[in-house]
Amino acid sequence: MVVLAKTSAELSSESIRSLYDQLCVRFKDVKRLQGIGALLSWDQEVNMPPKAATTRAQQLGLLATLSHEAGTAPVLGSLLEEIQKRDLSKELNPYEVANVRLMNKSYKHDTVLPAELVQESAELSSAASNAWAKARQQSDFSMFAPFLEKQIKIVREQVSRKIKGGLYEEVQKLNEKTRASLNLKSSDECYKGYYQVLLDTYESGFKEEQLQVLFSDLKKNIVPLIAKIKAKNFQHDNGFLATDWDVQKQTQFSHRIAKEIGFDTEAGRLDVSTHPFTGGAHPTDVRMTTRYTINNFPEGINGTIHETGHSLYEQGRNKEYDDLPVNQALSLGIHESQSLLWERMVGLSKPFWTYSLPLLKEEFPEHKDLQSVTPEQFYNVFNRVEPGFIRVEADEVTYPMHVILRYEIEKALVEGDITVDQVPDVWNAKMKEYLGLDVDEDREGCLQDTHWAVGLIGYFPTYTLGSIYAVQIFEAAKAAIPDLDEHLAKGEFHVLKSWLNKNIHEQGSLRESGDDLIRDLTGRPLDSQLYVKYLTDKYTEIYDL
C-alpha cells in the first residue's frame, strides 16, 4: 500500500521511490478516468441512441473536468517539484525516469488550462460531433460552421494559455515578432505560430519547419507521379472487383483477417461506425470500428486492416507500466505508422494476397470471376491509383495530397488567414489543384472527416508522417527478418507482429519523439525520399511507367 504524503515537509523526507510511487498512484487514477470517457465516446459513435446526445455531452464534460482536476491537483505539483530535485538514475530505471518526464509535461500543460475551459471543450466536441453527422447527412456545411467557429475559438484560447504559461518560448518569440512587424497592440488578435503548438500536441517534439520541408518534397514528387499515371490512360481490369459484395460476408472475412493478423478478440471488439476509428480504455479493452459498402469491397477490408494495425499497437503496449504515461503510444504519427504499415506494406502486398486470396474465394464462391484471378492480378487491381474525393478511400499515391490539403486549411484557419465560411471554397480549389477533381457536395469535401468536430486540429499531418515512418520501419523489419515476405505469404503474421511488439509497441513513450525512435531503429532521421522511392518504384512497376 502506498501512503500518500501531503505536506512539503513530508515530501522532502521521502525517498525517490516513495515520491515516484505516489505519482504513479495519482496518474493511474487520471488515466482510468480518461478510459471511462473513451468508452463513452466509443459508445456515442457505435451504440448511443440519437436522443441521448445532450446527456452524453454533459457526461463527457463532467468526466473531462474530473480528469483535469485529478491531473492538476496541487499535490502533484509538489511531488513533481520535489522528485526533480533528486538524481533519479540512482533509484529509477529508464522507463521510470521517462514516466517522471512525461508526468511533468502533462502537469504543466494541464495546469495552464482552467477546468471550465476543459469542460466547455469536451461538451462542445460532443455536440459538434452530432452536428457534423447531421450536416454530413444533409451535405450542408453551413449547419456545421457555427460549431467549427467555436472549436477554433477554444483551440486558440488553449494555445494562448500554453504560450503565456511559458510552455512554448519559440512560438511566443515568433508571435511577438509578427506583432511588432504589424504594429499590433497587445489586445489585437495575432495567431502566428499557433499551429506549432497544436502539432506538438499530436506529434511531440516535431517542428512545423520540418513538416513543411517534408510536405514540400512530397508535393514536388507525388503530384507529377499522379500525372504520369493519369497520362498512361491505363487501368488493370477490375471487373471481378467492381461488383456487389454481401456485407455480412465482408464482415466475416474482415473479422477473420483481423484475428489472423493478431487482433485479440478477448481484449477488444470490432464494430461499425460512420467514421472508422480505434479507441478503448486499456490494452485489454481495445475498441475498433470499420465500415462496409456493398459495392466497395476494398473500403471494408482496408479499413479493417488499418484499424487492426492501431489495435495491435494498443494491445501490445508494455503492461509492466500499466496506465502510466510511458506505457502510452509515443505519438500519433508513430501510431499511424502501425496502421499504415499493416494496411499498405502488408495488406496491399503480393505476399499478403498470395495467402488471403484463397480465403476470399472461399468466402465468396458465388463470385465466379474471382475464382480464376491470380494473386498478381489481384495485387495490380487492389493497388489501383485513381484520384477520388474521400480521404479514407484514397489510394496510397493520392492519399498524401488529401492530408496536405487539410493541413494547409486548418493551419490557415487557426492562424487567421482564412475564415470558417471560406472553408468549402478553399477546399474545393485545392482539390482541383492537387487531384484535378471538382467537388459538388460538401459531404464529399469539407464535411467528410470528424476531426475538426471533435477538436482534433493539428492531427491531420500525423497521417502522412505515419506513412513516412511506416516505410522506414518496414524496411528495418525486412532487414531484421530477411524472409519476411515468405512468412507473410504463408499467413505467418505473428513473425512481423512480434518484431513490432518488441521494437515499437513495448517501447511506448520511452523516447522523446518519433524522430528519436526512428533514428535508434533505422540509424537515420525521418526521410521523405524513402517514401517517395517506395511509391515511385511500386507504381512504376504496376503501371509500366
Coordinates of N, CA, C and O in Angstrom, one line a residue, residues 284-451:
T284 N -6.3 -4.2 -22.6 CA -7.2 -5.3 -22.5 C -8.6 -5.0 -22.9 O -9.5 -5.9 -22.9
D285 N -8.9 -3.7 -23.4 CA -10.2 -3.3 -23.8 C -10.1 -2.3 -24.9 O -10.3 -1.1 -24.8
V286 N -9.7 -2.8 -26.1 CA -9.5 -2.0 -27.3 C -10.7 -2.1 -28.2 O -11.2 -3.2 -28.5
R287 N -11.3 -0.9 -28.6 CA -12.5 -0.9 -29.4 C -12.1 -0.3 -30.8 O -11.6 0.8 -30.8
M288 N -12.3 -1.1 -31.8 CA -12.1 -0.5 -33.1 C -13.3 -0.7 -34.0 O -14.2 -1.5 -33.7
T289 N -13.5 0.2 -35.0 CA -14.6 0.2 -35.9 C -14.1 0.3 -37.3 O -13.0 0.8 -37.6
T290 N -15.0 -0.2 -38.2 CA -14.8 0.0 -39.6 C -16.1 0.3 -40.3 O -17.1 0.5 -39.5
R291 N -16.2 0.3 -41.6 CA -17.5 0.4 -42.2 C -17.4 -0.4 -43.5 O -16.4 -0.6 -44.1
Y292 N -18.6 -0.8 -44.0 CA -18.7 -1.6 -45.2 C -19.7 -1.0 -46.1 O -20.7 -0.4 -45.7
T293 N -19.4 -1.1 -47.4 CA -20.2 -0.7 -48.5 C -20.4 -1.8 -49.5 O -19.4 -2.5 -49.8
I294 N -21.6 -2.1 -49.9 CA -21.9 -3.3 -50.7 C -21.1 -3.3 -52.0 O -20.7 -4.3 -52.5
N295 N -20.9 -2.1 -52.6 CA -20.2 -2.1 -53.9 C -18.8 -1.6 -53.8 O -18.2 -1.1 -54.8
N296 N -18.2 -1.6 -52.6 CA -16.8 -1.2 -52.4 C -16.1 -2.1 -51.4 O -15.9 -1.7 -50.3
F297 N -15.7 -3.3 -51.9 CA -15.1 -4.2 -51.0 C -13.8 -3.7 -50.4 O -13.5 -3.9 -49.2
P298 N -12.9 -3.0 -51.2 CA -11.6 -2.5 -50.6 C -11.8 -1.6 -49.4 O -11.0 -1.7 -48.5
E299 N -12.9 -0.8 -49.4 CA -13.1 0.1 -48.2 C -13.2 -0.7 -46.9 O -12.6 -0.3 -45.9
G300 N -14.0 -1.8 -46.9 CA -14.2 -2.5 -45.7 C -12.9 -3.3 -45.2 O -12.5 -3.1 -44.1
I301 N -12.3 -4.0 -46.1 CA -11.1 -4.8 -45.7 C -9.9 -3.9 -45.4 O -9.2 -4.1 -44.4
N302 N -9.7 -2.8 -46.2 CA -8.6 -1.9 -46.0 C -8.8 -1.2 -44.7 O -7.8 -1.0 -43.9
G303 N -10.0 -0.8 -44.4 CA -10.3 -0.1 -43.1 C -10.1 -1.0 -42.0 O -9.6 -0.6 -40.9
T304 N -10.5 -2.2 -42.1 CA -10.3 -3.2 -41.0 C -8.8 -3.4 -40.7 O -8.4 -3.4 -39.6
I305 N -8.1 -3.7 -41.8 CA -6.6 -3.9 -41.6 C -6.0 -2.7 -41.0 O -5.1 -2.8 -40.1
H306 N -6.4 -1.5 -41.4 CA -5.8 -0.2 -40.9 C -6.1 -0.1 -39.4 O -5.2 0.1 -38.6
E307 N -7.3 -0.3 -39.0 CA -7.7 -0.2 -37.6 C -7.1 -1.3 -36.8 O -6.8 -1.2 -35.6
T308 N -6.9 -2.5 -37.4 CA -6.2 -3.6 -36.7 C -4.8 -3.2 -36.4 O -4.3 -3.5 -35.3
G309 N -4.1 -2.5 -37.3 CA -2.8 -2.0 -37.0 C -2.7 -1.1 -35.8 O -1.8 -1.3 -34.9
H310 N -3.7 -0.2 -35.7 CA -3.8 0.6 -34.5 C -4.0 -0.2 -33.2 O -3.4 0.0 -32.2
S311 N -4.9 -1.2 -33.4 CA -5.3 -2.0 -32.2 C -4.1 -2.9 -31.8 O -4.0 -3.2 -30.5
L312 N -3.3 -3.4 -32.7 CA -2.2 -4.2 -32.3 C -1.2 -3.4 -31.5 O -0.6 -3.9 -30.5
Y313 N -1.1 -2.1 -31.8 CA -0.2 -1.2 -31.0 C -0.8 -1.1 -29.6 O -0.1 -1.2 -28.6
E314 N -2.1 -0.8 -29.5 CA -2.8 -0.7 -28.2 C -2.7 -1.9 -27.4 O -2.3 -1.9 -26.2
Q315 N -2.9 -3.1 -28.0 CA -2.9 -4.3 -27.2 C -1.5 -4.8 -26.9 O -1.2 -5.5 -26.0
G316 N -0.5 -4.2 -27.7 CA 0.9 -4.6 -27.5 C 1.7 -3.7 -26.5 O 2.9 -3.9 -26.4
R317 N 1.0 -2.7 -25.9 CA 1.8 -1.8 -25.1 C 2.3 -2.5 -23.8 O 1.8 -3.6 -23.4
N318 N 3.3 -2.0 -23.2 CA 4.1 -2.6 -22.1 C 3.2 -2.6 -20.8 O 3.1 -1.5 -20.2
K319 N 2.7 -3.7 -20.5 CA 1.8 -3.8 -19.3 C 2.5 -3.7 -18.0 O 1.9 -3.5 -17.0
E320 N 3.8 -3.7 -18.0 CA 4.6 -3.6 -16.8 C 4.4 -2.2 -16.2 O 4.5 -1.9 -15.0
Y321 N 4.1 -1.2 -17.1 CA 3.9 0.2 -16.7 C 2.4 0.6 -17.0 O 2.1 1.6 -17.6
D322 N 1.5 -0.3 -16.7 CA 0.1 -0.2 -16.9 C -0.5 1.2 -16.4 O -0.2 1.6 -15.3
D323 N -1.2 1.8 -17.3 CA -1.9 3.1 -17.0 C -0.9 4.3 -16.7 O -1.3 5.2 -16.1
L324 N 0.3 4.1 -17.1 CA 1.3 5.2 -16.8 C 1.7 5.8 -18.1 O 1.6 5.2 -19.2
P325 N 2.2 7.1 -18.1 CA 2.5 7.8 -19.4 C 3.5 7.0 -20.3 O 3.3 7.1 -21.5
V326 N 4.5 6.4 -19.8 CA 5.5 5.7 -20.6 C 4.9 4.5 -21.4 O 5.4 4.1 -22.4
N327 N 3.8 4.0 -20.9 CA 3.1 2.9 -21.5 C 2.3 3.3 -22.7 O 1.9 2.5 -23.6
Q328 N 2.1 4.6 -22.9 CA 1.2 5.1 -24.0 C 2.0 5.2 -25.3 O 3.2 5.2 -25.3
A329 N 1.3 5.3 -26.4 CA 1.9 5.4 -27.7 C 2.7 6.7 -27.7 O 2.4 7.7 -27.2
L330 N 3.9 6.6 -28.4 CA 4.8 7.7 -28.5 C 4.2 9.0 -29.1 O 4.4 10.1 -28.6
S331 N 3.6 8.8 -30.2 CA 2.9 9.9 -30.9 C 1.9 9.4 -31.9 O 1.8 8.2 -32.1
L332 N 1.1 10.3 -32.4 CA 0.1 9.8 -33.3 C 0.7 9.5 -34.7 O 0.1 8.6 -35.4
G333 N 1.8 10.1 -35.0 CA 2.5 9.7 -36.2 C 3.0 8.3 -36.1 O 2.9 7.5 -37.1
I334 N 3.6 7.9 -35.0 CA 4.0 6.5 -34.8 C 2.8 5.6 -34.7 O 2.9 4.5 -35.3
H335 N 1.8 6.0 -34.1 CA 0.5 5.2 -34.1 C 0.0 4.9 -35.5 O -0.3 3.8 -35.9
E336 N 0.0 6.0 -36.3 CA -0.5 5.9 -37.6 C 0.5 5.0 -38.5 O 0.0 4.3 -39.4
S337 N 1.8 5.0 -38.1 CA 2.7 4.2 -38.9 C 2.3 2.7 -38.7 O 2.5 1.9 -39.7
Q338 N 1.8 2.3 -37.6 CA 1.4 0.9 -37.4 C 0.2 0.5 -38.2 O 0.1 -0.6 -38.7
S339 N -0.8 1.4 -38.3 CA -2.0 1.1 -39.0 C -1.6 1.1 -40.5 O -2.1 0.2 -41.3
L340 N -0.8 2.0 -41.0 CA -0.5 2.1 -42.4 C 0.5 1.0 -42.8 O 0.5 0.5 -43.9
L341 N 1.4 0.6 -41.9 CA 2.3 -0.5 -42.2 C 1.5 -1.8 -42.5 O 1.8 -2.5 -43.5
W342 N 0.5 -2.0 -41.7 CA -0.3 -3.2 -41.9 C -1.2 -3.1 -43.1 O -1.4 -4.0 -43.9
E343 N -1.8 -1.9 -43.2 CA -2.8 -1.7 -44.4 C -2.0 -1.7 -45.7 O -2.5 -2.3 -46.7
R344 N -0.9 -1.0 -45.8 CA -0.2 -0.8 -47.1 C 1.0 -1.7 -47.3 O 1.0 -2.4 -48.3
M345 N 1.9 -1.7 -46.4 CA 3.1 -2.5 -46.6 C 2.7 -4.0 -46.6 O 3.3 -4.8 -47.4
V346 N 1.7 -4.4 -45.8 CA 1.3 -5.8 -45.8 C 0.0 -6.0 -46.6 O 0.0 -6.8 -47.5
G347 N -1.1 -5.3 -46.2 CA -2.4 -5.6 -46.8 C -2.5 -5.3 -48.3 O -3.4 -5.8 -49.0
L348 N -1.6 -4.5 -48.9 CA -1.6 -4.2 -50.3 C -0.4 -4.9 -51.0 O -0.1 -4.6 -52.2
S349 N 0.1 -5.9 -50.4 CA 1.3 -6.6 -50.9 C 1.0 -7.9 -51.6 O -0.1 -8.5 -51.4
K350 N 1.9 -8.3 -52.5 CA 1.7 -9.6 -53.2 C 1.7 -10.8 -52.2 O 0.8 -11.7 -52.3
P351 N 2.6 -10.8 -51.2 CA 2.6 -11.9 -50.3 C 1.3 -12.0 -49.5 O 0.8 -13.1 -49.3
F352 N 0.8 -10.9 -49.1 CA -0.5 -10.9 -48.3 C -1.6 -11.6 -49.1 O -2.3 -12.5 -48.6
W353 N -1.7 -11.2 -50.4 CA -2.8 -11.7 -51.2 C -2.5 -13.1 -51.7 O -3.4 -13.9 -52.1
T354 N -1.3 -13.5 -51.7 CA -0.9 -14.9 -52.0 C -1.6 -15.8 -51.0 O -2.1 -16.9 -51.3
Y355 N -1.6 -15.3 -49.7 CA -2.2 -16.1 -48.6 C -3.7 -15.8 -48.6 O -4.5 -16.8 -48.4
S356 N -4.1 -14.6 -48.7 CA -5.5 -14.2 -48.4 C -6.5 -14.4 -49.5 O -7.7 -14.6 -49.3
L357 N -6.0 -14.4 -50.8 CA -7.0 -14.6 -51.9 C -7.7 -15.9 -51.9 O -8.9 -15.9 -52.1
P358 N -7.1 -17.0 -51.6 CA -7.8 -18.3 -51.5 C -8.9 -18.2 -50.4 O -10.0 -18.8 -50.5
L359 N -8.7 -17.5 -49.3 CA -9.6 -17.3 -48.2 C -10.8 -16.5 -48.7 O -12.0 -16.8 -48.4
L360 N -10.5 -15.5 -49.5 CA -11.6 -14.6 -50.1 C -12.4 -15.4 -51.1 O -13.7 -15.3 -51.1
K361 N -11.8 -16.2 -51.9 CA -12.6 -17.0 -52.8 C -13.5 -18.0 -52.1 O -14.6 -18.3 -52.5
E362 N -13.0 -18.5 -51.0 CA -13.7 -19.5 -50.2 C -15.0 -18.8 -49.6 O -16.0 -19.3 -49.5
E363 N -14.8 -17.5 -49.2 CA -15.9 -16.7 -48.5 C -16.9 -16.3 -49.6 O -18.1 -16.2 -49.3
F364 N -16.5 -16.1 -50.8 CA -17.4 -15.6 -51.9 C -17.4 -16.6 -53.1 O -17.0 -16.2 -54.2
P365 N -17.9 -17.8 -52.9 CA -17.9 -18.7 -54.0 C -18.8 -18.3 -55.2 O -18.6 -18.7 -56.3
E366 N -19.8 -17.5 -54.9 CA -20.7 -17.0 -55.9 C -20.1 -16.0 -56.9 O -20.6 -15.8 -57.9
H367 N -18.9 -15.5 -56.5 CA -18.2 -14.6 -57.4 C -17.4 -15.4 -58.4 O -16.2 -15.6 -58.1
K368 N -18.0 -15.8 -59.5 CA -17.3 -16.7 -60.4 C -16.1 -16.0 -61.1 O -15.1 -16.7 -61.3
D369 N -16.1 -14.7 -61.4 CA -15.0 -14.1 -62.0 C -13.8 -14.1 -61.0 O -12.6 -14.1 -61.5
L370 N -14.1 -14.1 -59.8 CA -13.0 -14.0 -58.8 C -12.2 -15.3 -58.7 O -11.0 -15.3 -58.4
Q371 N -12.9 -16.4 -59.0 CA -12.2 -17.7 -58.8 C -11.0 -18.0 -59.6 O -10.1 -18.7 -59.2
S372 N -10.9 -17.3 -60.8 CA -9.8 -17.6 -61.7 C -8.7 -16.5 -61.5 O -7.7 -16.5 -62.2
V373 N -8.9 -15.5 -60.7 CA -8.0 -14.4 -60.5 C -6.7 -14.9 -59.8 O -6.8 -15.6 -58.8
T374 N -5.5 -14.5 -60.2 CA -4.3 -14.8 -59.6 C -3.9 -13.8 -58.6 O -4.4 -12.6 -58.7
P375 N -3.0 -14.1 -57.6 CA -2.5 -13.1 -56.7 C -1.9 -11.9 -57.4 O -2.1 -10.7 -56.9
E376 N -1.2 -12.1 -58.5 CA -0.6 -11.0 -59.2 C -1.7 -10.1 -59.8 O -1.6 -8.8 -59.7
Q377 N -2.7 -10.6 -60.4 CA -3.8 -9.8 -60.9 C -4.5 -9.1 -59.8 O -4.8 -7.9 -59.9
F378 N -4.8 -9.7 -58.7 CA -5.5 -9.1 -57.6 C -4.6 -7.9 -57.0 O -5.1 -6.9 -56.7
Y379 N -3.3 -8.2 -56.9 CA -2.4 -7.1 -56.4 C -2.5 -5.9 -57.3 O -2.5 -4.8 -56.8
N380 N -2.4 -6.1 -58.6 CA -2.4 -5.0 -59.5 C -3.7 -4.2 -59.4 O -3.7 -2.9 -59.5
V381 N -4.8 -4.9 -59.3 CA -6.1 -4.2 -59.3 C -6.3 -3.5 -57.9 O -6.9 -2.4 -57.8
F382 N -5.9 -4.2 -56.8 CA -6.1 -3.7 -55.5 C -5.3 -2.4 -55.2 O -5.5 -1.6 -54.3
N383 N -4.2 -2.2 -56.0 CA -3.4 -1.1 -55.9 C -3.7 0.0 -57.0 O -2.8 0.7 -57.4
R384 N -4.9 0.0 -57.4 CA -5.4 0.9 -58.4 C -5.2 2.4 -57.9 O -5.6 2.7 -56.8
V385 N -4.6 3.2 -58.8 CA -4.5 4.6 -58.5 C -5.5 5.4 -59.2 O -5.6 5.4 -60.5
E386 N -6.4 6.1 -58.5 CA -7.5 6.9 -59.2 C -7.9 8.0 -58.2 O -8.5 7.7 -57.2
P387 N -7.6 9.2 -58.5 CA -8.0 10.3 -57.6 C -9.4 10.3 -57.3 O -10.3 10.1 -58.1
G388 N -9.7 10.4 -56.0 CA -11.1 10.4 -55.5 C -11.3 11.4 -54.5 O -10.4 12.1 -54.0
F389 N -12.6 11.6 -54.1 CA -12.9 12.7 -53.1 C -12.6 12.3 -51.7 O -12.4 13.2 -50.8
I390 N -12.8 11.0 -51.3 CA -12.8 10.6 -49.9 C -11.4 10.2 -49.4 O -10.8 9.2 -50.0
R391 N -10.9 10.8 -48.4 CA -9.6 10.5 -47.9 C -9.4 9.0 -47.5 O -8.4 8.4 -47.8
V392 N -10.4 8.5 -46.7 CA -10.2 7.2 -46.1 C -10.3 6.1 -47.2 O -10.0 5.0 -47.0
E393 N -10.8 6.5 -48.4 CA -10.9 5.5 -49.5 C -9.8 5.8 -50.5 O -9.7 5.0 -51.5
A394 N -8.9 6.7 -50.3 CA -7.9 7.1 -51.2 C -6.8 6.0 -51.4 O -6.4 5.3 -50.4
D395 N -6.2 5.9 -52.6 CA -5.1 5.0 -52.8 C -3.9 5.7 -52.1 O -3.9 6.8 -51.8
E396 N -2.8 4.9 -52.0 CA -1.6 5.4 -51.2 C -0.8 6.4 -52.0 O -0.1 7.2 -51.4
V397 N -1.0 6.6 -53.3 CA -0.3 7.6 -54.1 C -1.0 9.0 -53.9 O -0.4 10.0 -53.6
T398 N -2.3 9.0 -54.0 CA -3.1 10.3 -53.8 C -3.3 10.7 -52.4 O -3.6 11.8 -52.1
Y399 N -3.2 9.7 -51.5 CA -3.6 10.0 -50.1 C -2.8 11.2 -49.5 O -3.4 12.0 -48.8
P400 N -1.5 11.3 -49.7 CA -0.8 12.4 -49.1 C -1.3 13.8 -49.5 O -1.3 14.7 -48.7
M401 N -1.9 13.9 -50.7 CA -2.4 15.2 -51.1 C -3.7 15.5 -50.3 O -4.0 16.7 -50.1
H402 N -4.5 14.5 -49.9 CA -5.6 14.7 -49.1 C -5.2 15.3 -47.7 O -5.8 16.2 -47.2
V403 N -4.1 14.8 -47.2 CA -3.6 15.2 -45.9 C -3.0 16.6 -46.0 O -3.3 17.5 -45.1
I404 N -2.2 16.9 -47.0 CA -1.6 18.2 -47.2 C -2.7 19.3 -47.3 O -2.6 20.4 -46.8
L405 N -3.7 19.0 -48.1 CA -4.8 19.9 -48.2 C -5.4 20.3 -46.9 O -5.7 21.4 -46.6
R406 N -5.7 19.3 -46.0 CA -6.3 19.5 -44.7 C -5.4 20.3 -43.8 O -5.8 21.2 -43.1
Y407 N -4.1 19.9 -43.9 CA -3.1 20.7 -43.1 C -3.1 22.2 -43.5 O -3.1 23.0 -42.6
E408 N -3.0 22.4 -44.7 CA -3.0 23.8 -45.2 C -4.2 24.6 -44.8 O -4.1 25.8 -44.4
I409 N -5.4 24.0 -44.8 CA -6.6 24.6 -44.4 C -6.7 24.9 -42.9 O -7.0 26.0 -42.5
E410 N -6.4 23.8 -42.1 CA -6.6 24.0 -40.7 C -5.5 25.0 -40.1 O -5.8 25.7 -39.2
K411 N -4.3 25.0 -40.7 CA -3.3 26.0 -40.3 C -3.8 27.4 -40.6 O -3.7 28.3 -39.8
A412 N -4.3 27.6 -41.8 CA -4.8 28.9 -42.2 C -6.0 29.3 -41.3 O -6.1 30.5 -41.0
L413 N -6.9 28.4 -40.9 CA -8.0 28.7 -40.0 C -7.5 29.1 -38.7 O -7.9 30.2 -38.1
V414 N -6.6 28.3 -38.1 CA -6.1 28.6 -36.7 C -5.4 29.9 -36.7 O -5.5 30.7 -35.7
E415 N -4.5 30.2 -37.7 CA -3.7 31.4 -37.7 C -4.4 32.6 -38.3 O -3.7 33.7 -38.4
G416 N -5.6 32.5 -38.7 CA -6.4 33.6 -39.1 C -6.3 34.0 -40.5 O -6.7 35.2 -40.9
D417 N -5.7 33.2 -41.4 CA -5.5 33.5 -42.8 C -6.8 33.3 -43.6 O -6.9 33.9 -44.7
I418 N -7.7 32.5 -43.1 CA -9.0 32.3 -43.8 C -10.0 32.2 -42.7 O -9.7 32.0 -41.5
T419 N -11.3 32.4 -43.0 CA -12.4 32.3 -42.1 C -13.2 31.0 -42.3 O -13.0 30.3 -43.4
V420 N -14.0 30.6 -41.3 CA -14.7 29.3 -41.4 C -15.6 29.3 -42.7 O -15.7 28.3 -43.4
D421 N -16.2 30.4 -43.0 CA -17.1 30.4 -44.1 C -16.4 30.2 -45.5 O -17.0 29.9 -46.5
Q422 N -15.1 30.4 -45.5 CA -14.3 30.2 -46.7 C -13.9 28.8 -46.9 O -13.4 28.4 -48.0
V423 N -14.0 27.9 -45.9 CA -13.5 26.6 -46.0 C -14.0 25.8 -47.2 O -13.2 25.2 -47.9
P424 N -15.3 25.8 -47.5 CA -15.7 25.0 -48.7 C -15.0 25.4 -50.0 O -14.6 24.6 -50.8
D425 N -15.0 26.7 -50.2 CA -14.4 27.2 -51.5 C -12.9 26.9 -51.5 O -12.3 26.5 -52.6
V426 N -12.2 27.1 -50.4 CA -10.7 26.8 -50.4 C -10.5 25.3 -50.6 O -9.6 24.9 -51.3
W427 N -11.3 24.5 -49.9 CA -11.2 23.1 -50.0 C -11.3 22.7 -51.5 O -10.5 21.9 -52.0
N428 N -12.4 23.1 -52.1 CA -12.7 22.7 -53.5 C -11.6 23.2 -54.5 O -11.3 22.5 -55.4
A429 N -11.1 24.4 -54.2 CA -10.0 24.9 -55.1 C -8.7 24.0 -55.0 O -8.1 23.7 -56.0
K430 N -8.4 23.6 -53.8 CA -7.2 22.7 -53.6 C -7.4 21.3 -54.1 O -6.5 20.7 -54.7
M431 N -8.6 20.8 -54.0 CA -8.9 19.5 -54.6 C -8.7 19.6 -56.1 O -8.2 18.6 -56.7
K432 N -9.1 20.7 -56.7 CA -8.9 20.8 -58.2 C -7.5 20.9 -58.5 O -7.0 20.3 -59.5
E433 N -6.7 21.7 -57.7 CA -5.3 21.9 -58.0 C -4.5 20.6 -57.8 O -3.6 20.3 -58.6
Y434 N -4.7 19.9 -56.7 CA -3.9 18.7 -56.3 C -4.3 17.4 -57.0 O -3.5 16.6 -57.3
L435 N -5.6 17.3 -57.1 CA -6.1 16.0 -57.6 C -7.0 16.1 -58.9 O -7.5 15.1 -59.4
G436 N -7.2 17.3 -59.4 CA -7.9 17.5 -60.6 C -9.4 17.2 -60.5 O -10.1 16.8 -61.5
L437 N -10.0 17.3 -59.3 CA -11.4 16.9 -59.1 C -12.3 18.1 -58.8 O -11.8 19.1 -58.1
D438 N -13.5 18.1 -59.2 CA -14.5 19.1 -58.9 C -15.4 18.6 -57.9 O -16.1 17.6 -58.1
V439 N -15.4 19.2 -56.7 CA -16.3 18.8 -55.6 C -17.7 19.4 -55.8 O -17.8 20.6 -55.8
D440 N -18.7 18.6 -55.8 CA -20.0 19.0 -56.0 C -20.8 19.0 -54.7 O -21.8 19.8 -54.6
E441 N -20.4 18.2 -53.7 CA -21.2 18.1 -52.5 C -20.2 18.2 -51.3 O -19.1 17.7 -51.3
D442 N -20.7 18.9 -50.2 CA -19.9 19.1 -49.0 C -19.6 17.8 -48.4 O -18.5 17.6 -47.7
R443 N -20.5 16.8 -48.4 CA -20.2 15.5 -47.8 C -19.0 14.8 -48.4 O -18.4 14.0 -47.8
E444 N -18.7 15.2 -49.7 CA -17.6 14.6 -50.4 C -16.4 15.5 -50.3 O -15.3 15.2 -50.8
G445 N -16.6 16.6 -49.6 CA -15.5 17.6 -49.5 C -15.2 17.9 -48.0 O -14.8 17.0 -47.3
C446 N -15.5 19.1 -47.6 CA -15.0 19.5 -46.3 C -15.8 18.9 -45.1 O -15.5 19.2 -43.9
L447 N -16.8 18.1 -45.3 CA -17.6 17.5 -44.3 C -17.3 16.0 -44.1 O -18.0 15.3 -43.3
Q448 N -16.3 15.5 -44.8 CA -16.1 14.0 -44.8 C -15.4 13.5 -43.5 O -15.6 12.4 -43.2
D449 N -14.7 14.4 -42.8 CA -13.9 13.9 -41.6 C -14.5 14.5 -40.3 O -15.0 15.6 -40.3
T450 N -14.4 13.7 -39.3 CA -15.0 14.1 -38.0 C -14.0 14.9 -37.1 O -14.3 15.5 -36.1
H451 N -12.7 15.0 -37.6 CA -11.7 15.5 -36.7 C -11.9 16.9 -36.2 O -11.8 17.2 -35.0

